[in-house]
Short mmCIF file of C-alpha atoms in Angstrom, two decimals:
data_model
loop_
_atom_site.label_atom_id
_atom_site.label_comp_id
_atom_site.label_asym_id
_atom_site.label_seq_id
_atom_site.Cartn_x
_atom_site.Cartn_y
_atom_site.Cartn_z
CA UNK A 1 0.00 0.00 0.00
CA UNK A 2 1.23 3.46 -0.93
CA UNK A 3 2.79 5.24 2.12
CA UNK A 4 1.33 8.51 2.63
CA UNK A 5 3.46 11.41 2.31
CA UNK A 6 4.21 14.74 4.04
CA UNK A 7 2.25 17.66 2.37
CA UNK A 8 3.83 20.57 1.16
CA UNK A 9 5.46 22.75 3.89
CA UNK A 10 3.44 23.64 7.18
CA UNK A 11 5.65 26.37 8.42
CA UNK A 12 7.55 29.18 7.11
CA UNK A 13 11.12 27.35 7.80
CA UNK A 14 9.91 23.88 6.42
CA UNK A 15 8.48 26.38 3.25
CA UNK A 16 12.40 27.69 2.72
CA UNK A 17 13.59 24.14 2.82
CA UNK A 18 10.79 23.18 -0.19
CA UNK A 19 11.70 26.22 -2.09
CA UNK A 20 15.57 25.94 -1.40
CA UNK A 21 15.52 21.98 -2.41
CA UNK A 22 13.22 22.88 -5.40
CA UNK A 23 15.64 25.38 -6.66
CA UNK A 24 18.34 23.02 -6.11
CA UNK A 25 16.18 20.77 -8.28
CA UNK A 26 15.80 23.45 -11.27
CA UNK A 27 19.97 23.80 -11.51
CA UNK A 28 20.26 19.90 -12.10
CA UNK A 29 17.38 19.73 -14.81
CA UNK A 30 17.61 20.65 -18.50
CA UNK A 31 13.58 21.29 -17.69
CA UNK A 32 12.05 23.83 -15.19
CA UNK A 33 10.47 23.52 -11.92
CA UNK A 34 7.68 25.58 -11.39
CA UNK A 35 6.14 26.63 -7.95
CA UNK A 36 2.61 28.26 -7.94
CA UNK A 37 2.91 31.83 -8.28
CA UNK A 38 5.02 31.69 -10.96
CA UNK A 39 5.02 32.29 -14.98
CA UNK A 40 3.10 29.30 -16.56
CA UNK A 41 1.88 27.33 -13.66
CA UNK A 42 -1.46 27.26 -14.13
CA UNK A 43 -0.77 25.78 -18.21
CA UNK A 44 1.29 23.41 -16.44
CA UNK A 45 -0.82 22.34 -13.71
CA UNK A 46 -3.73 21.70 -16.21
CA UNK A 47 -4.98 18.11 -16.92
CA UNK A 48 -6.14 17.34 -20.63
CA UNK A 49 -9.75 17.67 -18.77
CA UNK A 50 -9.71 21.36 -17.77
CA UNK A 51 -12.88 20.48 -15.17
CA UNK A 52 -10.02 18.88 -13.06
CA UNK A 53 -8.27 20.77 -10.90
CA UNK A 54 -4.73 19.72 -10.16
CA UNK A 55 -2.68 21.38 -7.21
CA UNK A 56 0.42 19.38 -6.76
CA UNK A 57 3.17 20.77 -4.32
CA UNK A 58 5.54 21.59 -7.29
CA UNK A 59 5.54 20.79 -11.12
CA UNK A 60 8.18 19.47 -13.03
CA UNK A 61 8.77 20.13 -16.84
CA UNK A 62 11.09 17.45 -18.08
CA UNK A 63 12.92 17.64 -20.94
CA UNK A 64 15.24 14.31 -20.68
CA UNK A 65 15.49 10.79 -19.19
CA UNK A 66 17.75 12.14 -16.78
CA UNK A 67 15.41 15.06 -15.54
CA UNK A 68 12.72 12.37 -14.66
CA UNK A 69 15.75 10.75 -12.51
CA UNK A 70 16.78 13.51 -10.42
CA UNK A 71 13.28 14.56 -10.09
CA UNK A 72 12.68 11.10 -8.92
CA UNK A 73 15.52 11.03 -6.32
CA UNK A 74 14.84 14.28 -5.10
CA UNK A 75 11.20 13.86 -4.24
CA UNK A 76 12.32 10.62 -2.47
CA UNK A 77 14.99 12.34 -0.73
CA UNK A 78 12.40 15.62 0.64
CA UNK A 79 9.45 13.05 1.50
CA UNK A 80 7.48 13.42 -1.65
CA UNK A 81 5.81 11.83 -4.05
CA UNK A 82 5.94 12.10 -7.53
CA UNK A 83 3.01 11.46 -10.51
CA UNK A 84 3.97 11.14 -13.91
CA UNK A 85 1.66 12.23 -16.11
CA UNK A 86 2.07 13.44 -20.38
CA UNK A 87 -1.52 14.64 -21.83
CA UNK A 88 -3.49 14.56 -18.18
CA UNK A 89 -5.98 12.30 -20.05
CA UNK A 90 -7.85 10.76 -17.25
CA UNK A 91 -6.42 12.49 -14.36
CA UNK A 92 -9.88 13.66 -12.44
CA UNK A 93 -9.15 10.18 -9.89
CA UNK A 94 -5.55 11.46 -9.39
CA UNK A 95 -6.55 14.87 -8.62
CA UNK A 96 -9.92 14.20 -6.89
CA UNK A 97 -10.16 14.17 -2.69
CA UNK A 98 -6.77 16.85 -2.67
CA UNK A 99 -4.33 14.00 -3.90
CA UNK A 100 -1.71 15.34 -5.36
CA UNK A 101 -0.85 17.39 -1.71
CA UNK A 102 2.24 16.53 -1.32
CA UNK A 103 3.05 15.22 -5.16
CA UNK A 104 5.38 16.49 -7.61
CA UNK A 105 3.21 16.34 -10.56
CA UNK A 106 6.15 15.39 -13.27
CA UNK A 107 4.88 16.03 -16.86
CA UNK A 108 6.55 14.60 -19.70
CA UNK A 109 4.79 16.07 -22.49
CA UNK A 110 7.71 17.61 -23.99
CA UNK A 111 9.26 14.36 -24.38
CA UNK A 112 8.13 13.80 -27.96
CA UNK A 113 10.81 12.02 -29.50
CA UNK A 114 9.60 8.97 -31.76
CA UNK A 115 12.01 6.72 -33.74
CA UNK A 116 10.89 3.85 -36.33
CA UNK A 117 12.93 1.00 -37.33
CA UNK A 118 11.07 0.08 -40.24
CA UNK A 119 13.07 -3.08 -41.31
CA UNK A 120 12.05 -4.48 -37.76
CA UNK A 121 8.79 -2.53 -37.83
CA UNK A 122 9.66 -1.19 -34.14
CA UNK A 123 8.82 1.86 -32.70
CA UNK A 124 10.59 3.82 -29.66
CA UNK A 125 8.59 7.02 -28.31
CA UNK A 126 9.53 9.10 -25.56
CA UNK A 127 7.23 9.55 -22.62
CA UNK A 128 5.17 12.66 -23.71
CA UNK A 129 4.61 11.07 -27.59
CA UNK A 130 1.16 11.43 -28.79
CA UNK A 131 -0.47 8.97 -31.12
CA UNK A 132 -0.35 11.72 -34.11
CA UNK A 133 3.26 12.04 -33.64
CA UNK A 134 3.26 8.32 -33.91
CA UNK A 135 1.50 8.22 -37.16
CA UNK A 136 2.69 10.48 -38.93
CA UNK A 137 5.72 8.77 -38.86
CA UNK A 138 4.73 5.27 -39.40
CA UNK A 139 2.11 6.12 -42.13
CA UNK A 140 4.43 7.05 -44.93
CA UNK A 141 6.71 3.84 -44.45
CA UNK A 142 3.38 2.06 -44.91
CA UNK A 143 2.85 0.90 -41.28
CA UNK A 144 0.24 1.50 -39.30
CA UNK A 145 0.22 1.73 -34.87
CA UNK A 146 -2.17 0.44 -32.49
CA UNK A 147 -3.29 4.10 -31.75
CA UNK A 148 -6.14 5.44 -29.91
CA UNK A 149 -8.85 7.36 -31.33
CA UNK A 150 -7.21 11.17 -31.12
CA UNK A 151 -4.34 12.37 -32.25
CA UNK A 152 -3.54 13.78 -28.88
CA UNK A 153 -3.84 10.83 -26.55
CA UNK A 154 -0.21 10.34 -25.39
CA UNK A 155 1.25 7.23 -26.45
CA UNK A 156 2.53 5.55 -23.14
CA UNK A 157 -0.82 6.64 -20.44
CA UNK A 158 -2.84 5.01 -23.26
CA UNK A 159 -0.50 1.59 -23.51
CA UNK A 160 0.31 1.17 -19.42
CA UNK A 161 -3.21 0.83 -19.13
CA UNK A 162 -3.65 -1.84 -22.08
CA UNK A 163 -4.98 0.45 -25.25
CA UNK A 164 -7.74 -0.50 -27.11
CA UNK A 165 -7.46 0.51 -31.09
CA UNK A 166 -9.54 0.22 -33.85
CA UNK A 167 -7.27 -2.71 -34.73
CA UNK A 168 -8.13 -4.26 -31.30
CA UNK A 169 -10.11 -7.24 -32.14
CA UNK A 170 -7.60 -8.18 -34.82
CA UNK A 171 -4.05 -7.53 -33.13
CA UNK A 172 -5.66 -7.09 -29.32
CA UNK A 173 -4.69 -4.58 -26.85
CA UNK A 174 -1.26 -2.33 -27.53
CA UNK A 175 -0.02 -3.18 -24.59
CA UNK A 176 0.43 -6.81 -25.52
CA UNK A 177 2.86 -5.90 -28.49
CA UNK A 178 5.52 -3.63 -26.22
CA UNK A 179 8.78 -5.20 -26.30
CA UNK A 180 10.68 -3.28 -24.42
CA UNK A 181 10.43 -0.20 -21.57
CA UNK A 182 12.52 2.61 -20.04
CA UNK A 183 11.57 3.18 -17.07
CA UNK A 184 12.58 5.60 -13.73
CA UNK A 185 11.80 3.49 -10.23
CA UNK A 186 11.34 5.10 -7.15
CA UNK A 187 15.03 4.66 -6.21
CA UNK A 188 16.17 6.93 -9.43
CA UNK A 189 17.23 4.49 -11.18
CA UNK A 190 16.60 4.17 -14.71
CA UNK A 191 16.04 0.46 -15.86
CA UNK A 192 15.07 -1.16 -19.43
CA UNK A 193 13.23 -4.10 -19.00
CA UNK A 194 11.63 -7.03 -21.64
CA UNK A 195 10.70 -10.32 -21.61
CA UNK A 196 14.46 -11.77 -20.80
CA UNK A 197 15.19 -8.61 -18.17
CA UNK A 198 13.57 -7.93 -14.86
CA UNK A 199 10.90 -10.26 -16.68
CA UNK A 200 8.30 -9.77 -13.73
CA UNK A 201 8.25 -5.43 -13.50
CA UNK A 202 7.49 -5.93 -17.53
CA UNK A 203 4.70 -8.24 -16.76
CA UNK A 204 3.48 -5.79 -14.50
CA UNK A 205 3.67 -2.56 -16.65
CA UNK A 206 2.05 -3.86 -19.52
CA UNK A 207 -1.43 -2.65 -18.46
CA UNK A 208 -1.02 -1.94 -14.86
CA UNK A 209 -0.92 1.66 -15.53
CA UNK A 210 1.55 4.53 -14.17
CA UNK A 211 1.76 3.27 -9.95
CA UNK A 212 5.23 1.19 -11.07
CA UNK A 213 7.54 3.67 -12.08
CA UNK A 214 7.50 6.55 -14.56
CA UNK A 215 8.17 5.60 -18.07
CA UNK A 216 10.50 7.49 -20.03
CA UNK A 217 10.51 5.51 -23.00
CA UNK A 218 8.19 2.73 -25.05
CA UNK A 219 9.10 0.16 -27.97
CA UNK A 220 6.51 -1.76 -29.66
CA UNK A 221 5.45 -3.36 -32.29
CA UNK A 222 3.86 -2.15 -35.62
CA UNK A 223 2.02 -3.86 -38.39
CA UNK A 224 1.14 -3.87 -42.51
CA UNK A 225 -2.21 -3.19 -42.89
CA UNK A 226 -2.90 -4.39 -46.77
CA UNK A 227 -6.58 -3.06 -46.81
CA UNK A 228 -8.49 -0.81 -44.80
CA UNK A 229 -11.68 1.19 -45.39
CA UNK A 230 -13.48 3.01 -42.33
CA UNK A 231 -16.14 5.69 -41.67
CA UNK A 232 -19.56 6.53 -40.15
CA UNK A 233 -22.90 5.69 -40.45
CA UNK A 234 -25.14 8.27 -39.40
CA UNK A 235 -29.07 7.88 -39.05
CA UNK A 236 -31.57 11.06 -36.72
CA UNK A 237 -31.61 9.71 -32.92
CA UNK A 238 -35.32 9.10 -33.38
CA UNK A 239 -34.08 5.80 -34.80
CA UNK A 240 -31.64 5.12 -32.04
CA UNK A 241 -33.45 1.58 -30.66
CA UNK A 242 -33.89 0.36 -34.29
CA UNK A 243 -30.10 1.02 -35.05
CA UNK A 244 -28.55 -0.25 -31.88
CA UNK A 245 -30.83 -3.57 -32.09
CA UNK A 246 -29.13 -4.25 -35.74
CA UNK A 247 -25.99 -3.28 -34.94
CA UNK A 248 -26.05 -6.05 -32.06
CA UNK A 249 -27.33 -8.26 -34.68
CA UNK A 250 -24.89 -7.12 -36.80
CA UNK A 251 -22.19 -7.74 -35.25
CA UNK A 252 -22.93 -11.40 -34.21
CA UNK A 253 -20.29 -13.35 -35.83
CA UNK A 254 -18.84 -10.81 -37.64
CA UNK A 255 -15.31 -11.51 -38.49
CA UNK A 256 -12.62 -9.83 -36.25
CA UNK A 257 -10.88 -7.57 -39.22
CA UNK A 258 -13.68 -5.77 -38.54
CA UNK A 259 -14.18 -2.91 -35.42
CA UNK A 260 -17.12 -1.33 -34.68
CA UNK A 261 -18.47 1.35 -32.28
CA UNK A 262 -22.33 2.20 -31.91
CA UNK A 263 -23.16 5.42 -30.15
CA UNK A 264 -25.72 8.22 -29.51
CA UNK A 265 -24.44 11.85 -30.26
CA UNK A 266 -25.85 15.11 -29.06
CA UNK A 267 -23.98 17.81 -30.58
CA UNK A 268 -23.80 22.00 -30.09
CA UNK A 269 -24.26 23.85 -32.78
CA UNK A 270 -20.34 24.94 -33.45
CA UNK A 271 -19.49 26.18 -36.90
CA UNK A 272 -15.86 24.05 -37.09
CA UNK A 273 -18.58 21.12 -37.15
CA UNK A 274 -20.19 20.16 -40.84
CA UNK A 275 -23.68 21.28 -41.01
CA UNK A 276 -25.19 17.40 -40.81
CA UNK A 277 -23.36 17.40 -37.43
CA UNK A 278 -24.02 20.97 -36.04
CA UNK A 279 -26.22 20.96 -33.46
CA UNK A 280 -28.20 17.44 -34.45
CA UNK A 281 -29.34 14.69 -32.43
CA UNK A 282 -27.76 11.26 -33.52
CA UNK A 283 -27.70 7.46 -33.61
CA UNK A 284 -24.00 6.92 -35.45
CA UNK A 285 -22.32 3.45 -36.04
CA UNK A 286 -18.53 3.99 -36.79
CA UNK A 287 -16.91 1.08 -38.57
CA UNK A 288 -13.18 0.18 -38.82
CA UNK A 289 -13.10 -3.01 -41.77
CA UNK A 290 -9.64 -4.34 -42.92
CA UNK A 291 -10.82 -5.52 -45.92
CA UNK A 292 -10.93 -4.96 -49.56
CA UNK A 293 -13.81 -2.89 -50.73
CA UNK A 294 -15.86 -5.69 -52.35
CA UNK A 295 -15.94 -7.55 -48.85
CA UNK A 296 -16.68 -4.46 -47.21
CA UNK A 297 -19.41 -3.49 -49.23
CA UNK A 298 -20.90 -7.22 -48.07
CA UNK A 299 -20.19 -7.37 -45.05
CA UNK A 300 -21.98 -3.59 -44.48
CA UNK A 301 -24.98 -4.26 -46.38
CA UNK A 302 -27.62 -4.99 -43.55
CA UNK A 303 -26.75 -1.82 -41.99
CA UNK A 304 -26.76 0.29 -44.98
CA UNK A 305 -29.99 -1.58 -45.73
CA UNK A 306 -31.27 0.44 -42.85
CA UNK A 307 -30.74 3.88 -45.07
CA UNK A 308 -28.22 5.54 -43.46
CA UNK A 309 -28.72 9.78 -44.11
CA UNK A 310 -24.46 9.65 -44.41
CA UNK A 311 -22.81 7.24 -45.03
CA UNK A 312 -18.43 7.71 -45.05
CA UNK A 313 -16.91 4.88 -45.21
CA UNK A 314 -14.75 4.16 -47.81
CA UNK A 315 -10.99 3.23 -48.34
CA UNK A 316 -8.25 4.92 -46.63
CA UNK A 317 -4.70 4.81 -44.56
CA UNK A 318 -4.72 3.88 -41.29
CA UNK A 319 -3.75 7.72 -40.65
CA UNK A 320 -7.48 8.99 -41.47
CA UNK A 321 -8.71 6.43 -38.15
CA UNK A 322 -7.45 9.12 -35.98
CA UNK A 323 -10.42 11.41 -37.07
CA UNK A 324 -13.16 8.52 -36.71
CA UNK A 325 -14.15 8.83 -33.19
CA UNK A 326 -14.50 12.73 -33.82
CA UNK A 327 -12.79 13.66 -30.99
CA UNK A 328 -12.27 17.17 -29.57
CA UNK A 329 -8.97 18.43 -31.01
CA UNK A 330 -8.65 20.55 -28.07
CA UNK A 331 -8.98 19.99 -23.85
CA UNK A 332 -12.44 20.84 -22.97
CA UNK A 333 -14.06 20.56 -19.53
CA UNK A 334 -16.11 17.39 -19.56
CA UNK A 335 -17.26 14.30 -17.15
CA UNK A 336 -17.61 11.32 -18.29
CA UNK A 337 -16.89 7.37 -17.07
CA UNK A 338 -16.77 4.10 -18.20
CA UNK A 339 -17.79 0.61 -17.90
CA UNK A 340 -17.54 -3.31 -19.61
CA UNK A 341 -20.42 -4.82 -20.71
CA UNK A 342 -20.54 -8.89 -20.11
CA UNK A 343 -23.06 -8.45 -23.12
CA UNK A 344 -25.74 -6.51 -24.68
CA UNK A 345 -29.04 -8.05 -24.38
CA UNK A 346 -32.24 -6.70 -26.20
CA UNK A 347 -33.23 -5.28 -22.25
CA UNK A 348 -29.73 -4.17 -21.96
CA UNK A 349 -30.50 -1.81 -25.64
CA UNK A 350 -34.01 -1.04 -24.17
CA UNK A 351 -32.21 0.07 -20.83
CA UNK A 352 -29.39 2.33 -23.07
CA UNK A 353 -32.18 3.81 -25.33
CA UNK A 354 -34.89 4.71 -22.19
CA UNK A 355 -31.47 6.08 -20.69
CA UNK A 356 -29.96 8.02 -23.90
CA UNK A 357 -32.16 8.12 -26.26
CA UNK A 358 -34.54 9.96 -27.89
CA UNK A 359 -36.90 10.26 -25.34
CA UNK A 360 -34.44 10.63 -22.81
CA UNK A 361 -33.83 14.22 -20.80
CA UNK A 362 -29.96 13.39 -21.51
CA UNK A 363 -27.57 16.10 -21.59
CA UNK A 364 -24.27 13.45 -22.54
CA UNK A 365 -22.44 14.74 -25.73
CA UNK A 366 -21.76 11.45 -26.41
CA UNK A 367 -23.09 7.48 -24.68
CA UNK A 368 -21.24 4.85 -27.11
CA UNK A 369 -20.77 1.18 -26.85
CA UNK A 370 -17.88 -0.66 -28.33
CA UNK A 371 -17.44 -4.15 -29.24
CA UNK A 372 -14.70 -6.16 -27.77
CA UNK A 373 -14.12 -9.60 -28.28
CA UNK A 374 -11.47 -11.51 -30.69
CA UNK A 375 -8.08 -11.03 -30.18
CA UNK A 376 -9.07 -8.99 -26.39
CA UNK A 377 -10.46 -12.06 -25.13
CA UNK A 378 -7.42 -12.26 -22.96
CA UNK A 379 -7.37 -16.19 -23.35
CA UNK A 380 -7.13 -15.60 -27.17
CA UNK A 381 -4.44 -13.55 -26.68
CA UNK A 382 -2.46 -15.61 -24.62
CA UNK A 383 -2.92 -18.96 -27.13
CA UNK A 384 -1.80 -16.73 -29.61
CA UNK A 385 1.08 -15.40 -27.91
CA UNK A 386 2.28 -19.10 -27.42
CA UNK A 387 1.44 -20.10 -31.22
CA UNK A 388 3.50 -17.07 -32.40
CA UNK A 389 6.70 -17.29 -30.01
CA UNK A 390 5.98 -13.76 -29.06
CA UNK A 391 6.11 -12.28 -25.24
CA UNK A 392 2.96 -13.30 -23.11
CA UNK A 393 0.81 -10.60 -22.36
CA UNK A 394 1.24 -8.62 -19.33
CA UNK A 395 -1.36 -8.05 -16.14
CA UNK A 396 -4.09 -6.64 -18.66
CA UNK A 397 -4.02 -9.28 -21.48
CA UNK A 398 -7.74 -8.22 -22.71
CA UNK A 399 -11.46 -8.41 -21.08
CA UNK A 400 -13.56 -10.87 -19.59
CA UNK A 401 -16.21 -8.97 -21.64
CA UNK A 402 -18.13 -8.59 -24.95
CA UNK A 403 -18.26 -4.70 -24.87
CA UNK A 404 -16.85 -1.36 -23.40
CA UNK A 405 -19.42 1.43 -22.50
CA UNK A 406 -18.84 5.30 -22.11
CA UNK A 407 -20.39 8.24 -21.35
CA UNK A 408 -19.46 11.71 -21.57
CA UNK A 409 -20.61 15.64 -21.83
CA UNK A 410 -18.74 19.14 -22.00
CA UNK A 411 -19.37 20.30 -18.29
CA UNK A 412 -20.27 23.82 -18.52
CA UNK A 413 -21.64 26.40 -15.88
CA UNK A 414 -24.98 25.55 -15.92
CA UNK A 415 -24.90 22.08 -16.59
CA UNK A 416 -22.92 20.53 -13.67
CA UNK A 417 -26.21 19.01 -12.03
CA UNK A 418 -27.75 17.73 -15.45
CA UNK A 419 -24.68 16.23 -16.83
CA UNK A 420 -23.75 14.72 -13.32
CA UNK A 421 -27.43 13.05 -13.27
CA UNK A 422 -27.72 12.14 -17.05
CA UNK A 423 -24.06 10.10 -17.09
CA UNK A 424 -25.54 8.36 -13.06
CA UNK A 425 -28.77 7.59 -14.94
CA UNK A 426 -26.95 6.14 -18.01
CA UNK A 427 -24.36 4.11 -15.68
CA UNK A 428 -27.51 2.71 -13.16
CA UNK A 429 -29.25 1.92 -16.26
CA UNK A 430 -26.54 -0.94 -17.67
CA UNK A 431 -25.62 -1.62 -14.65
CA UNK A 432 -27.10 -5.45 -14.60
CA UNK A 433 -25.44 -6.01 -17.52
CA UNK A 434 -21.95 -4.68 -16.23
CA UNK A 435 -19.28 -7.04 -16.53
CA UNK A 436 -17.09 -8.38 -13.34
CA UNK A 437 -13.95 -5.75 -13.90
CA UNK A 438 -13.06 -2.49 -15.05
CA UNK A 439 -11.04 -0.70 -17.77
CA UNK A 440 -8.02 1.36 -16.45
CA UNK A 441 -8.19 3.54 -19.31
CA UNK A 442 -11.86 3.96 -19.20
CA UNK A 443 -12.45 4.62 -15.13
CA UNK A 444 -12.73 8.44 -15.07
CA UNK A 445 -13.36 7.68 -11.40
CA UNK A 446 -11.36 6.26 -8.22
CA UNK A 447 -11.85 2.02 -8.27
CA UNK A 448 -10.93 -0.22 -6.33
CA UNK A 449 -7.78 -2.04 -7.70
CA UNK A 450 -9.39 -5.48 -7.29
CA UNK A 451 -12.13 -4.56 -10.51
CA UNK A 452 -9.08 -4.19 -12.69
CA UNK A 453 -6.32 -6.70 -11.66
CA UNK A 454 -8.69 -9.27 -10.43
CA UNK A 455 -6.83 -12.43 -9.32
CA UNK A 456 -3.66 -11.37 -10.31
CA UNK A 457 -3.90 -8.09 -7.97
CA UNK A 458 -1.79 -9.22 -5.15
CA UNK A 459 1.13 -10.27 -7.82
CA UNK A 460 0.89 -7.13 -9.02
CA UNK A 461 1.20 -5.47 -5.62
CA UNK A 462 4.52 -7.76 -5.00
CA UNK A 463 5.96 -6.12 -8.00
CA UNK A 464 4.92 -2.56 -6.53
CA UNK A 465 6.49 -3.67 -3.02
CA UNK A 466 9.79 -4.73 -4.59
CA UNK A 467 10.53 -1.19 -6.79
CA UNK A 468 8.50 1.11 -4.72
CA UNK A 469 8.38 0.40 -0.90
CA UNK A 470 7.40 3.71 0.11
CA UNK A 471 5.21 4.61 -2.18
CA UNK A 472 6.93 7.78 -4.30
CA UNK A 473 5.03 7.13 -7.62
CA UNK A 474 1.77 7.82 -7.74
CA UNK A 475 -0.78 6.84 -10.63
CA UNK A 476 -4.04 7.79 -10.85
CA UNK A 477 -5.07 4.47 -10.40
CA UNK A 478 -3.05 3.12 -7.34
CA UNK A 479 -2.50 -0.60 -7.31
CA UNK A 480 -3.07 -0.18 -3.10
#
């Protein structure tokens, strides 16, 4: 269990000795160390959701490998902790209940370097990569990443927790195809670890998020995609229970090239949005299909049969997937949370619709539902692991469950109440459906460690003992 920590200084003397080791700090570091009160703390201190508020004793900027080691040692050495973090994606159960008193928040996101080996078809990025970085650099040698759905979700937050792509229920989680990580333990230290060194903190970081250490650098695997054609169906949100029941139908037995996500839309009117978007009510089905355009257009047919008012999908490179999910290019204040499905039931679609749907007094931007299955069945990925020769999957190998739920809406002044009720009422509403565990990734709220990790919690916990006695990383998912 995570040692608690001193807060930041109580008294004016212990305040000098914070300042004066901080400063000390600042001349070892080719970053910066920022206190608040000074220029650019509050862009520092601000989490990818701008509805969290993050007040950590002191930020660090790093620029280097090394910086993330002194900053390491030096927090250890004062009685502090320290919590890695790149984009702040997901940070609200980090920051909630005043946790980062007493926490060197450590961000990374200037740590952008990405190198490809194409003849290998490896990929090393630095801790504060994001997945456009990553694909802009793979895409032109033909290669395409297990990326998430935005071009600025950082690469290793996304991976640590297991990463689910629109290539997922061909190639499984990303997490599963890391070969190798850099990573800063709580002693300083700076270790690179695989499937042949320090065998069991690999295990462990492949999908058991940031508590371990903080990573400084990932290599993974990349892949040929031959054929790929993607896009949206999009149909008025009167129609949402008739769309959702074929897409369930759809999607039994389809073949697992092909990745699909079924959600309900309520979008502002904003002018950077196309007019069918702006301001419109919706029932979408996105699609990700590697296959050639003949067996696409077969394999689509019964939902197109359902007369779709747009319909995008067509051919493309594996680039164009980061603009799918139609993700906010820019932080926005929002609340939102997740949960696995153990399936989807015609009651399960009634209880969605009555919760989200037309008829609903819903204020969510967005209530989706993705299918899993395939290769994040975590037993399929392990069989296929051993049939291949390639390393076993770490802690998160997949999901004991058939889909992955989420809810979310831009929290604005007068909303709070609304949006707080309409994401409860969704949640409650699925709820008997819900599967036995959580996704790290997905949990926009504090868990207990036991609905991720499961059985294999109190391994995990051995691995956090053995690098990190005291407790000086900090995640915002503690292992416990």
């Amino acid at each position: 269990m995570n040692t608690p920590v001193p807060s930041a200084a109580t008294t004016d003397s212990a305040t000098l000795s914070l300042r004066e080791a901080l400063a000390l700090l600042d001349d070892r570091i080719a970053g910066r160390v920022l206190i608040s009160g000074d220029p650019g703390w509050d862009e520092a201190r601000s989490a990818w959701n701008l509805a969290v508020d993050q007040n950590p004793a002191a930020i660090v900027v790093a620029a280097t490998a090394d910086d993330v080691a002194h900053t390491v040692r030096a927090a250890a050495e004062f009685g502090l902790a320290v919590a890695p973090q790149a984009t702040g994606h997901n940070a609200g159960p980090l920051a909630a209940n005043d946790g980062l008193a007493g926490v060197i928040l450590l961000r990374t996101h200037e740590m952008r370097g990405v190198e490809i080996d194409a003849e290998s078809r490896i990929a090393r990025v630095e801790a504060g990569a994001q997945w456009g970085d990553v694909v802009a650099a793979v895409a032109p040698l033909g290669l395409t990443a297990l990326a998430g759905t935005a071009h600025d979700v950082g690469v290793v937050g996304y991976t640590l927790g297991g990463g689910v792509s629109w290539l997922a229920r061909s190639h499984g989680l990303a997490a599963n195809h890391v070969v190798a990580i850099e990573v800063v333990t709580a002693d300083g230290g700076a270790r690179r670890v695989d499937a042949e060194h320090e065998a069991e903190l690999f295990w462990a970081l492949r999908g058991g998020g940031g508590d371990l250490g903080v990573v400084t650098a990932l290599e993974f695997g990349l892949f040929e995609v031959p054929a790929l054609s993607a896009g949206m169906l999009l149909w008025p949100i009167e129609r949402t229970a008739e769309v959702f029941t074929a897409w369930s139908e759809w999607i039994d037995g389809i073949p697992t090239s092909v990745t699909s996500t079924a959600r309900v839309l309520r979008l502002p009117p904003m002018p950077e949005l196309p007019p069918f978007l702006s301001g419109r009510s919706l029932v979408v089905v996105e699609v990700a299909m590697q296959e050639d355009p003949a067996r696409v257009d077969e394999l689509i047919a019964p939902l197109r049969a359902l007369a779709p008012e747009v319909d995008t999908v067509h051919p493309q490179s594996s680039a164009e997937l980061l603009q799918l999910h139609m993700d906010p290019p820019q932080p926005v204040p929002g609340l939102g949370d997740g949960m696995l499905l153990a399936e989807l039931t015609p009651a399960a679609i009634r209880a969605f619709v009555d919760a989200v749907g037309p008829d609903a007094s819903s204020v969510l931007l967005s209530a989706e539902i993705r299918h899993l299955g395939g290769m994040m069945d975590p037993g399929v990925a392990r069989a296929a692991a051993s049939v291949h020769g390639t390393p076993q999957p770490g802690v998160t190998a997949g999901f004991d469950a058939g889909f992955l739920l989420f809810g979310v809406g831009i929290a604005l002044p007068d909303n709070g109440e609304a949006l707080a009720a309409s994401l409860a009422r969704l949640l409650s509403a699925v709820e008997p459906w819900a599967a036995g565990s959580d996704y790290l990734n997905f949990a926009e709220h504090a868990r207990p460690a036991e609905r991720f990790f499961g059985d294999d919690l109190e391994r995990l916990r051995a691995v956090k003992r053995a690098v990190d006695p005291i407790g000086v990383i900090r995640s915002n998912h503690p292992i416990g």
